[in-house]
Amino acid sequence: MKEAQILKAYEQARERYAELGVDTDKAVEILERTPISLHCWQTDDVVGFESSQALSGGIQTTGNYPGRARNIDEVRADVKFAKSLLAGHHRLNLHEIYGDFKGQFVDRDQVEPKHFESWIQWARENDMKLDFNSTSFSHPKSGDLTLANPDPVIRQFWIEHTKRCRKVADAMGKAQGDPCIMNIWIHDGSKDITVERKRYRELLASSLDDILSEKLGGMKDCVEAKLFGIGLESYTVGSMDFFEGYCATRKVMYTLDTGHYEPTENVSDKVSALLLFVPELMLHVSRPVRWDSDHVTIMNDPTLDLFKEIVRAGALDRAHIGLDYFDASINRIGAYVIGTRATQKCLLSALLEPLAKLREYEDSGRGFQRLALLEEAKTLPFGAVYDYFNFKNGVPVGPEFIPEIEKYEKDITSKR
Ligand code: RNT
Ligand code: ZN
């Protein structure tokens, strides 16, 4: 698209939105300074660099499109390339199994900040801040139960792992001068009926209390609830009820993964309820198709609604945005870029909502007017503002990123 065309369309859009009391320049500015935490695991199907252990823990990548990143250099190159197609400043979300182990086997209860030194340096050089995740899946001791395991030896192994991960996150946060957000997701559950539901939950609460007892200034903790994992369909220790209670009583950030609820549930409606009782939210923006399938995030109603609820709640400073999907059936970098850009589109759309006017209607009981404006807002020239945002930040506008990814595939990923 030509510069003059983009700018002209933006000027017109700015006027249309201004008539409804919406400041498009401000929306673009907020979007620019809202980082998205890019999930490193989209590059390599959640494999990591620890061993060739198959992905376990109730999650699954489907597809075998060629070009998967096979080592640390390839993951870094792919993230760097994906980032070059995205406007704004972004974070990188690492899992423990992506440490720079330099060919050595470092077991999970042995991990140290030194295994992430090169990542800290790389992130600094590439203007990214790091977030982190402990990894309890894909390990011989993963089984069905980790932090909730009644066997004290296994449970202690995972407690030690998670404590060490917090030290890694703390080192990252201190080095980058900004808290590293560390997520704890464990798959613990049961394939079949269990008569020990309460017991495992007690164990999980006590393991977490132990893990979180040490205050670390460079990091923030968050814990992720889930509906079920594959092979663990009958029971999930860390269910939504469990983590709502846990986060509310312990004042811990709640990780809301959009794929982790019943397919008919309205995930966006959880935002305002959770925000009353938990300090912050970490979002794992995903796209469930019939189940927690982790399809590439797109600009769909659930995602639009999610961001609308955050903006309406005035909670952008209490919600951290991260991505969590892993699609191996299409070009992985393409999937990365589509999902991140879609997330930005949804946030921008929320920022452009004529909220003051809608609230005025609602407060004065003018229901027809509210619905009419909600409907009309859907066809406002949103695309012109989105194009301008990308243009202003020097990244491809519209479908211009498609040939760039095709070139990267031809030159790089297809040769792997
Ligand atoms: C799994 C959780 C978790 C993982 C990542 C890899 O259902 O969503 O967040 O996807 O940690
Ligand atoms: Zn998740």
Tab-separated table of C-alpha atoms and ligand atoms in Angstrom:
chain	number	residue	atom	x	y	z
A	1	MET	CA	0.000	0.000	0.000
A	2	LYS	CA	1.183	3.487	-0.771
A	3	GLU	CA	2.096	5.909	1.986
A	4	ALA	CA	-0.294	8.621	0.790
A	5	GLN	CA	-3.164	6.128	0.650
A	6	ILE	CA	-2.517	4.893	4.200
A	7	LEU	CA	-2.243	8.391	5.631
A	8	LYS	CA	-5.325	9.656	3.825
A	9	ALA	CA	-7.404	6.725	5.029
A	10	TYR	CA	-6.109	7.277	8.547
A	11	GLU	CA	-7.035	10.967	8.531
A	12	GLN	CA	-10.571	10.095	7.523
A	13	ALA	CA	-10.779	7.381	10.157
A	14	ARG	CA	-9.485	9.739	12.812
A	15	GLU	CA	-12.336	12.146	12.044
A	16	ARG	CA	-14.983	9.424	12.082
A	17	TYR	CA	-13.826	8.156	15.461
A	18	ALA	CA	-13.437	11.684	16.850
A	19	GLU	CA	-17.114	12.327	16.118
A	20	LEU	CA	-17.838	9.546	18.618
A	21	GLY	CA	-15.370	10.871	21.167
A	22	VAL	CA	-12.611	8.383	20.361
A	23	ASP	CA	-8.990	9.526	20.091
A	24	THR	CA	-7.301	7.260	17.535
A	25	ASP	CA	-3.825	8.725	18.114
A	26	LYS	CA	-4.088	7.809	21.754
A	27	ALA	CA	-5.284	4.296	20.933
A	28	VAL	CA	-2.299	3.787	18.616
A	29	GLU	CA	0.052	5.116	21.271
A	30	ILE	CA	-1.313	2.717	23.917
A	31	LEU	CA	-1.077	-0.184	21.483
A	32	GLU	CA	2.555	0.701	20.739
A	33	ARG	CA	3.545	0.576	24.369
A	34	THR	CA	1.625	-2.593	25.259
A	35	PRO	CA	3.988	-5.531	24.956
A	36	ILE	CA	2.890	-8.988	23.945
A	37	SER	CA	4.874	-11.834	25.410
A	38	LEU	CA	5.813	-14.029	22.460
A	39	HIS	CA	5.785	-17.713	23.361
A	40	CYS	CA	9.093	-19.187	22.245
A	41	TRP	CA	7.452	-22.611	21.916
A	42	GLN	CA	5.607	-21.742	18.701
A	43	THR	CA	8.937	-22.034	16.866
A	44	ASP	CA	9.631	-25.679	17.715
A	45	ASP	CA	6.394	-27.419	18.773
A	46	VAL	CA	7.189	-27.188	22.531
A	47	VAL	CA	10.245	-29.445	22.233
A	48	GLY	CA	13.012	-27.347	23.817
A	49	PHE	CA	16.685	-28.230	24.165
A	50	GLU	CA	16.806	-30.626	27.056
A	51	SER	CA	16.396	-34.022	25.454
A	52	SER	CA	14.353	-35.732	22.803
A	53	GLN	CA	11.626	-36.702	25.286
A	54	ALA	CA	8.213	-36.609	23.573
A	55	LEU	CA	5.773	-33.849	24.478
A	56	SER	CA	3.640	-35.038	27.399
A	57	GLY	CA	1.439	-33.490	30.079
A	58	GLY	CA	-1.895	-33.463	28.334
A	59	ILE	CA	-0.844	-31.039	25.594
A	60	GLN	CA	-0.229	-31.887	21.979
A	61	THR	CA	1.041	-30.249	18.823
A	62	THR	CA	-0.496	-31.487	15.635
A	63	GLY	CA	0.980	-31.249	12.161
A	64	ASN	CA	4.427	-31.770	10.740
A	65	TYR	CA	4.961	-28.795	8.482
A	66	PRO	CA	8.668	-28.634	7.597
A	67	GLY	CA	10.998	-26.063	9.126
A	68	ARG	CA	10.715	-26.558	12.877
A	69	ALA	CA	13.478	-24.762	14.801
A	70	ARG	CA	15.858	-27.470	16.028
A	71	ASN	CA	18.237	-25.622	18.313
A	72	ILE	CA	18.776	-22.406	20.213
A	73	ASP	CA	20.177	-20.498	17.236
A	74	GLU	CA	17.197	-21.408	15.073
A	75	VAL	CA	14.692	-20.475	17.785
A	76	ARG	CA	16.430	-17.124	18.198
A	77	ALA	CA	16.571	-16.481	14.468
A	78	ASP	CA	12.872	-17.281	14.089
A	79	VAL	CA	11.794	-15.094	16.998
A	80	LYS	CA	13.916	-12.250	15.652
A	81	PHE	CA	12.391	-12.598	12.224
A	82	ALA	CA	8.814	-12.815	13.552
A	83	LYS	CA	9.465	-9.721	15.655
A	84	SER	CA	10.654	-7.800	12.591
A	85	LEU	CA	7.113	-8.117	11.201
A	86	LEU	CA	5.436	-6.811	14.355
A	87	ALA	CA	4.912	-3.227	15.461
A	88	GLY	CA	5.700	-2.294	19.057
A	89	HIS	CA	8.098	-3.690	21.650
A	90	HIS	CA	7.549	-7.264	22.702
A	91	ARG	CA	8.632	-9.674	25.372
A	92	LEU	CA	9.821	-13.245	24.982
A	93	ASN	CA	8.301	-16.006	27.074
A	94	LEU	CA	10.720	-18.878	27.719
A	95	HIS	CA	10.129	-22.294	29.218
A	96	GLU	CA	12.768	-23.912	31.401
A	97	ILE	CA	13.469	-26.557	28.730
A	98	TYR	CA	14.771	-23.785	26.450
A	99	GLY	CA	17.840	-23.146	28.618
A	100	ASP	CA	21.255	-22.790	27.008
A	101	PHE	CA	22.518	-26.135	28.316
A	102	LYS	CA	25.467	-26.250	25.901
A	103	GLY	CA	25.036	-29.928	25.090
A	104	GLN	CA	25.027	-31.038	28.751
A	105	PHE	CA	22.069	-32.793	30.354
A	106	VAL	CA	20.850	-30.536	33.125
A	107	ASP	CA	18.040	-32.146	35.060
A	108	ARG	CA	15.080	-30.024	36.113
A	109	ASP	CA	16.160	-29.942	39.752
A	110	GLN	CA	19.572	-28.626	38.731
A	111	VAL	CA	18.651	-25.597	36.645
A	112	GLU	CA	20.338	-22.320	37.516
A	113	PRO	CA	20.324	-18.722	36.311
A	114	LYS	CA	23.615	-19.403	34.483
A	115	HIS	CA	21.717	-21.563	31.980
A	116	PHE	CA	19.822	-18.465	30.917
A	117	GLU	CA	22.669	-15.964	30.850
A	118	SER	CA	22.981	-16.074	27.081
A	119	TRP	CA	19.214	-15.552	26.774
A	120	ILE	CA	19.408	-12.487	29.030
A	121	GLN	CA	22.135	-11.092	26.830
A	122	TRP	CA	20.316	-11.980	23.612
A	123	ALA	CA	17.123	-10.376	24.873
A	124	ARG	CA	18.966	-7.193	25.767
A	125	GLU	CA	20.591	-7.030	22.338
A	126	ASN	CA	17.238	-7.563	20.694
A	127	ASP	CA	15.242	-5.096	22.785
A	128	MET	CA	13.081	-7.753	24.412
A	129	LYS	CA	12.282	-8.438	28.041
A	130	LEU	CA	11.935	-11.993	29.242
A	131	ASP	CA	9.158	-13.919	30.943
A	132	PHE	CA	9.539	-17.455	32.182
A	133	ASN	CA	7.790	-20.779	32.870
A	134	SER	CA	8.694	-23.776	34.963
A	135	THR	CA	8.363	-27.010	32.945
A	136	SER	CA	6.796	-30.029	34.573
A	137	PHE	CA	5.847	-31.865	31.373
A	138	SER	CA	7.951	-33.996	28.987
A	139	HIS	CA	10.142	-35.558	31.671
A	140	PRO	CA	10.459	-39.120	33.004
A	141	LYS	CA	9.143	-37.880	36.369
A	142	SER	CA	6.186	-35.998	34.855
A	143	GLY	CA	3.700	-38.854	35.187
A	144	ASP	CA	0.156	-37.802	36.035
A	145	LEU	CA	1.087	-35.913	39.198
A	146	THR	CA	3.965	-33.530	39.890
A	147	LEU	CA	3.503	-30.871	42.588
A	148	ALA	CA	0.427	-32.780	43.819
A	149	ASN	CA	2.148	-36.157	43.894
A	150	PRO	CA	1.652	-38.071	47.177
A	151	ASP	CA	5.130	-39.558	46.741
A	152	PRO	CA	7.312	-37.081	48.651
A	153	VAL	CA	10.372	-37.811	46.505
A	154	ILE	CA	8.654	-36.941	43.237
A	155	ARG	CA	6.820	-33.997	44.765
A	156	GLN	CA	10.044	-32.640	46.213
A	157	PHE	CA	11.775	-32.964	42.853
A	158	TRP	CA	9.171	-30.694	41.274
A	159	ILE	CA	9.138	-28.289	44.215
A	160	GLU	CA	12.895	-27.944	43.838
A	161	HIS	CA	12.529	-27.413	40.088
A	162	THR	CA	9.927	-24.706	40.528
A	163	LYS	CA	11.907	-22.942	43.253
A	164	ARG	CA	14.956	-22.923	41.022
A	165	CYS	CA	12.901	-21.552	38.146
A	166	ARG	CA	11.838	-18.657	40.369
A	167	LYS	CA	15.536	-17.898	40.919
A	168	VAL	CA	16.066	-17.894	37.161
A	169	ALA	CA	13.106	-15.552	36.700
A	170	ASP	CA	14.402	-13.319	39.477
A	171	ALA	CA	17.797	-13.065	37.756
A	172	MET	CA	16.099	-12.221	34.450
A	173	GLY	CA	13.947	-9.539	36.046
A	174	LYS	CA	16.873	-7.949	37.846
A	175	ALA	CA	19.008	-7.941	34.708
A	176	GLN	CA	16.278	-6.333	32.611
A	177	GLY	CA	15.144	-3.872	35.309
A	178	ASP	CA	11.564	-5.038	34.948
A	179	PRO	CA	9.841	-7.946	36.677
A	180	CYS	CA	9.997	-11.239	34.825
A	181	ILE	CA	6.603	-12.912	35.003
A	182	MET	CA	6.900	-16.581	35.821
A	183	ASN	CA	4.008	-18.861	35.086
A	184	ILE	CA	3.387	-22.141	36.837
A	185	TRP	CA	1.239	-24.536	34.890
A	186	ILE	CA	1.183	-28.173	35.866
A	187	HIS	CA	-0.801	-30.874	34.111
A	188	ASP	CA	-1.585	-32.836	37.299
A	189	GLY	CA	-4.753	-34.845	36.978
A	190	SER	CA	-6.285	-38.216	36.393
A	191	LYS	CA	-7.472	-40.104	33.338
A	192	ASP	CA	-10.115	-41.979	35.277
A	193	ILE	CA	-12.240	-41.515	38.328
A	194	THR	CA	-10.256	-40.677	41.429
A	195	VAL	CA	-11.427	-40.880	45.023
A	196	GLU	CA	-8.677	-38.542	46.189
A	197	ARG	CA	-9.730	-35.214	44.666
A	198	LYS	CA	-9.312	-33.294	47.886
A	199	ARG	CA	-6.032	-34.911	48.836
A	200	TYR	CA	-4.237	-33.900	45.618
A	201	ARG	CA	-5.562	-30.367	45.894
A	202	GLU	CA	-4.319	-30.097	49.454
A	203	LEU	CA	-0.921	-31.268	48.293
A	204	LEU	CA	-0.850	-28.773	45.431
A	205	ALA	CA	-1.785	-25.884	47.715
A	206	SER	CA	0.898	-26.857	50.186
A	207	SER	CA	3.568	-27.314	47.477
A	208	LEU	CA	2.717	-23.912	46.035
A	209	ASP	CA	2.804	-22.270	49.457
A	210	ASP	CA	6.268	-23.701	49.965
A	211	ILE	CA	7.446	-22.619	46.504
A	212	LEU	CA	6.083	-19.078	46.800
A	213	SER	CA	7.214	-18.517	50.380
A	214	GLU	CA	10.444	-16.816	49.366
A	215	LYS	CA	9.923	-13.228	48.241
A	216	LEU	CA	11.976	-12.403	45.173
A	217	GLY	CA	12.095	-8.805	43.990
A	218	GLY	CA	12.886	-9.398	40.318
A	219	MET	CA	9.933	-11.572	39.413
A	220	LYS	CA	6.188	-11.971	39.689
A	221	ASP	CA	4.431	-15.323	39.991
A	222	CYS	CA	1.325	-16.432	38.189
A	223	VAL	CA	-0.486	-19.769	38.281
A	224	GLU	CA	-2.549	-21.238	35.466
A	225	ALA	CA	-5.883	-23.003	35.780
A	226	LYS	CA	-7.045	-25.651	33.340
A	227	LEU	CA	-10.096	-27.688	32.438
A	228	PHE	CA	-8.422	-30.959	31.426
A	229	GLY	CA	-5.493	-32.440	29.547
A	230	ILE	CA	-5.410	-35.237	26.990
A	231	GLY	CA	-5.169	-38.513	28.880
A	232	LEU	CA	-6.203	-36.722	32.078
A	233	GLU	CA	-9.851	-36.174	31.279
A	234	SER	CA	-11.578	-37.052	34.547
A	235	TYR	CA	-9.877	-34.704	36.972
A	236	THR	CA	-7.578	-31.672	36.972
A	237	VAL	CA	-5.987	-30.786	40.286
A	238	GLY	CA	-5.417	-27.141	39.315
A	239	SER	CA	-8.941	-26.416	38.134
A	240	MET	CA	-10.416	-22.952	37.824
A	241	ASP	CA	-12.109	-23.153	41.244
A	242	PHE	CA	-8.847	-24.265	42.817
A	243	PHE	CA	-6.802	-21.426	41.379
A	244	GLU	CA	-9.459	-18.763	41.893
A	245	GLY	CA	-9.455	-19.593	45.571
A	246	TYR	CA	-5.702	-19.918	45.687
A	247	CYS	CA	-4.991	-16.631	43.918
A	248	ALA	CA	-7.618	-14.714	45.866
A	249	THR	CA	-6.389	-15.879	49.271
A	250	ARG	CA	-2.649	-15.733	48.502
A	251	LYS	CA	-2.850	-12.595	46.354
A	252	VAL	CA	-1.169	-14.219	43.390
A	253	MET	CA	-1.630	-13.372	39.716
A	254	TYR	CA	-4.093	-15.648	37.890
A	255	THR	CA	-3.225	-16.976	34.423
A	256	LEU	CA	-6.247	-16.988	32.221
A	257	ASP	CA	-5.683	-19.179	29.165
A	258	THR	CA	-8.552	-18.714	26.746
A	259	GLY	CA	-8.426	-22.393	25.794
A	260	HIS	CA	-8.931	-23.679	29.325
A	261	TYR	CA	-12.659	-23.466	29.825
A	262	GLU	CA	-15.771	-25.252	28.687
A	263	PRO	CA	-16.329	-24.537	24.969
A	264	THR	CA	-19.612	-22.738	25.689
A	265	GLU	CA	-18.232	-20.576	28.499
A	266	ASN	CA	-17.754	-16.860	28.001
A	267	VAL	CA	-14.114	-16.427	28.994
A	268	SER	CA	-14.226	-12.623	28.708
A	269	ASP	CA	-16.801	-12.482	31.494
A	270	LYS	CA	-14.215	-13.879	33.915
A	271	VAL	CA	-12.048	-10.762	33.621
A	272	SER	CA	-14.124	-8.372	35.720
A	273	ALA	CA	-14.909	-11.001	38.346
A	274	LEU	CA	-11.298	-12.131	38.752
A	275	LEU	CA	-9.936	-8.595	38.842
A	276	LEU	CA	-11.941	-7.865	41.975
A	277	PHE	CA	-10.151	-10.575	43.907
A	278	VAL	CA	-6.764	-11.305	42.346
A	279	PRO	CA	-3.985	-8.727	41.996
A	280	GLU	CA	-3.249	-9.168	38.288
A	281	LEU	CA	-4.008	-11.336	35.295
A	282	MET	CA	-1.650	-13.059	32.892
A	283	LEU	CA	-3.408	-13.813	29.625
A	284	HIS	CA	-2.577	-16.805	27.480
A	285	VAL	CA	-4.315	-15.834	24.280
A	286	SER	CA	-5.127	-18.944	22.309
A	287	ARG	CA	-7.902	-20.329	20.101
A	288	PRO	CA	-9.641	-23.455	21.241
A	289	VAL	CA	-11.472	-25.393	18.532
A	290	ARG	CA	-13.811	-27.830	20.288
A	291	TRP	CA	-11.142	-28.341	22.975
A	292	ASP	CA	-7.874	-26.747	24.115
A	293	SER	CA	-6.466	-27.320	20.649
A	294	ASP	CA	-4.147	-24.286	20.689
A	295	HIS	CA	-5.040	-23.157	17.176
A	296	VAL	CA	-3.495	-19.895	15.993
A	297	THR	CA	-5.122	-16.862	17.585
A	298	ILE	CA	-7.322	-14.923	15.181
A	299	MET	CA	-9.479	-11.832	15.409
A	300	ASN	CA	-12.643	-13.617	16.494
A	301	ASP	CA	-15.467	-12.701	18.857
A	302	PRO	CA	-14.092	-14.366	21.994
A	303	THR	CA	-10.741	-12.591	21.605
A	304	LEU	CA	-12.348	-9.252	20.767
A	305	ASP	CA	-14.596	-9.607	23.813
A	306	LEU	CA	-11.663	-10.490	26.037
A	307	PHE	CA	-9.806	-7.281	25.196
A	308	LYS	CA	-12.955	-5.188	25.368
A	309	GLU	CA	-13.519	-6.400	28.910
A	310	ILE	CA	-9.965	-5.513	29.897
A	311	VAL	CA	-10.202	-2.033	28.431
A	312	ARG	CA	-13.688	-1.474	29.838
A	313	ALA	CA	-12.379	-2.507	33.257
A	314	GLY	CA	-9.540	0.029	32.896
A	315	ALA	CA	-7.227	-2.880	33.621
A	316	LEU	CA	-4.561	-2.771	30.922
A	317	ASP	CA	-1.971	-2.123	33.621
A	318	ARG	CA	-3.121	-5.188	35.555
A	319	ALA	CA	-3.311	-7.590	32.617
A	320	HIS	CA	-0.182	-8.991	31.009
A	321	ILE	CA	-0.664	-10.245	27.501
A	322	GLY	CA	0.983	-13.460	26.393
A	323	LEU	CA	0.314	-15.907	23.605
A	324	ASP	CA	-0.107	-19.630	23.951
A	325	TYR	CA	-0.751	-21.702	20.872
A	326	PHE	CA	1.343	-24.153	18.917
A	327	ASP	CA	0.360	-24.965	15.402
A	328	ALA	CA	2.676	-27.261	13.477
A	329	SER	CA	0.361	-27.699	10.507
A	330	ILE	CA	1.239	-24.449	8.728
A	331	ASN	CA	4.344	-22.290	8.408
A	332	ARG	CA	5.247	-21.754	12.070
A	333	ILE	CA	6.563	-18.225	11.677
A	334	GLY	CA	3.449	-17.358	9.710
A	335	ALA	CA	1.379	-18.751	12.578
A	336	TYR	CA	3.423	-16.680	15.029
A	337	VAL	CA	2.869	-13.468	13.125
A	338	ILE	CA	-0.824	-14.045	12.396
A	339	GLY	CA	-1.573	-14.702	16.074
A	340	THR	CA	0.395	-11.741	17.397
A	341	ARG	CA	-1.036	-9.338	14.857
A	342	ALA	CA	-4.525	-10.670	15.576
A	343	THR	CA	-4.003	-10.021	19.286
A	344	GLN	CA	-2.972	-6.456	18.500
A	345	LYS	CA	-6.027	-6.040	16.292
A	346	CYS	CA	-8.304	-7.166	19.095
A	347	LEU	CA	-6.671	-4.816	21.567
A	348	LEU	CA	-6.831	-1.929	19.113
A	349	SER	CA	-10.461	-2.613	18.429
A	350	ALA	CA	-11.128	-2.483	22.183
A	351	LEU	CA	-9.209	0.782	22.499
A	352	LEU	CA	-11.332	2.284	19.717
A	353	GLU	CA	-14.654	1.477	21.324
A	354	PRO	CA	-16.782	4.626	21.839
A	355	LEU	CA	-16.968	3.767	25.504
A	356	ALA	CA	-17.884	7.156	26.958
A	357	LYS	CA	-20.900	7.435	24.693
A	358	LEU	CA	-21.943	3.819	25.308
A	359	ARG	CA	-21.738	4.367	29.051
A	360	GLU	CA	-23.740	7.557	28.803
A	361	TYR	CA	-26.501	5.632	27.017
A	362	GLU	CA	-26.392	2.829	29.524
A	363	ASP	CA	-26.466	5.119	32.545
A	364	SER	CA	-29.503	6.928	31.240
A	365	GLY	CA	-31.341	3.713	30.436
A	366	ARG	CA	-31.208	4.195	26.672
A	367	GLY	CA	-30.909	0.550	25.691
A	368	PHE	CA	-31.786	0.920	22.042
A	369	GLN	CA	-29.181	3.626	21.578
A	370	ARG	CA	-26.516	1.519	23.284
A	371	LEU	CA	-27.191	-1.481	21.071
A	372	ALA	CA	-27.347	0.686	17.959
A	373	LEU	CA	-23.948	2.223	18.672
A	374	LEU	CA	-22.400	-1.149	19.514
A	375	GLU	CA	-23.610	-2.343	16.117
A	376	GLU	CA	-22.469	0.732	14.195
A	377	ALA	CA	-19.055	0.640	15.902
A	378	LYS	CA	-18.429	-2.677	14.159
A	379	THR	CA	-18.193	-1.019	10.748
A	380	LEU	CA	-16.138	2.025	11.702
A	381	PRO	CA	-12.892	2.271	9.647
A	382	PHE	CA	-10.875	0.168	12.067
A	383	GLY	CA	-8.638	-1.197	9.288
A	384	ALA	CA	-7.335	2.260	8.422
A	385	VAL	CA	-6.137	2.761	12.009
A	386	TYR	CA	-4.577	-0.697	12.114
A	387	ASP	CA	-2.760	-0.086	8.807
A	388	TYR	CA	-1.497	3.257	10.077
A	389	PHE	CA	-0.211	1.604	13.266
A	390	ASN	CA	1.876	-0.862	11.251
A	391	PHE	CA	3.002	1.773	8.751
A	392	LYS	CA	4.063	4.175	11.515
A	393	ASN	CA	6.153	1.421	13.068
A	394	GLY	CA	7.837	0.453	9.819
A	395	VAL	CA	6.420	-3.058	9.545
A	396	PRO	CA	4.452	-4.597	6.666
A	397	VAL	CA	0.971	-3.200	6.166
A	398	GLY	CA	-1.893	-5.558	5.387
A	399	PRO	CA	-0.970	-8.823	3.676
A	400	GLU	CA	2.502	-7.507	2.808
A	401	PHE	CA	4.003	-9.810	5.421
A	402	ILE	CA	2.984	-12.900	3.437
A	403	PRO	CA	5.778	-12.630	0.826
A	404	GLU	CA	8.294	-11.845	3.580
A	405	ILE	CA	7.455	-15.103	5.326
A	406	GLU	CA	7.539	-16.948	2.005
A	407	LYS	CA	11.044	-15.605	1.423
A	408	TYR	CA	12.213	-16.657	4.894
A	409	GLU	CA	10.775	-20.081	4.234
A	410	LYS	CA	12.533	-20.360	0.885
A	411	ASP	CA	15.877	-19.124	2.199
A	412	ILE	CA	15.893	-20.573	5.700
A	413	THR	CA	13.211	-22.823	7.153
A	414	SER	CA	12.771	-25.052	4.106
A	415	LYS	CA	16.495	-25.922	4.328
A	416	ARG	CA	16.224	-27.351	7.837
B	1	RNT	C1	-1.167	-25.944	28.795
B	1	RNT	C2	-0.982	-24.546	29.255
B	1	RNT	C3	0.445	-24.051	29.283
B	1	RNT	C4	1.273	-24.526	28.101
B	1	RNT	C5	2.616	-23.863	27.974
B	1	RNT	C6	3.508	-24.575	27.020
B	1	RNT	O1	-2.461	-26.290	28.618
B	1	RNT	O2	-1.775	-23.703	28.495
B	1	RNT	O3	0.447	-22.675	29.412
B	1	RNT	O4	0.596	-24.365	26.904
B	1	RNT	O5	3.179	-23.699	29.208
B	2	ZN	ZN	-1.471	-21.608	28.681
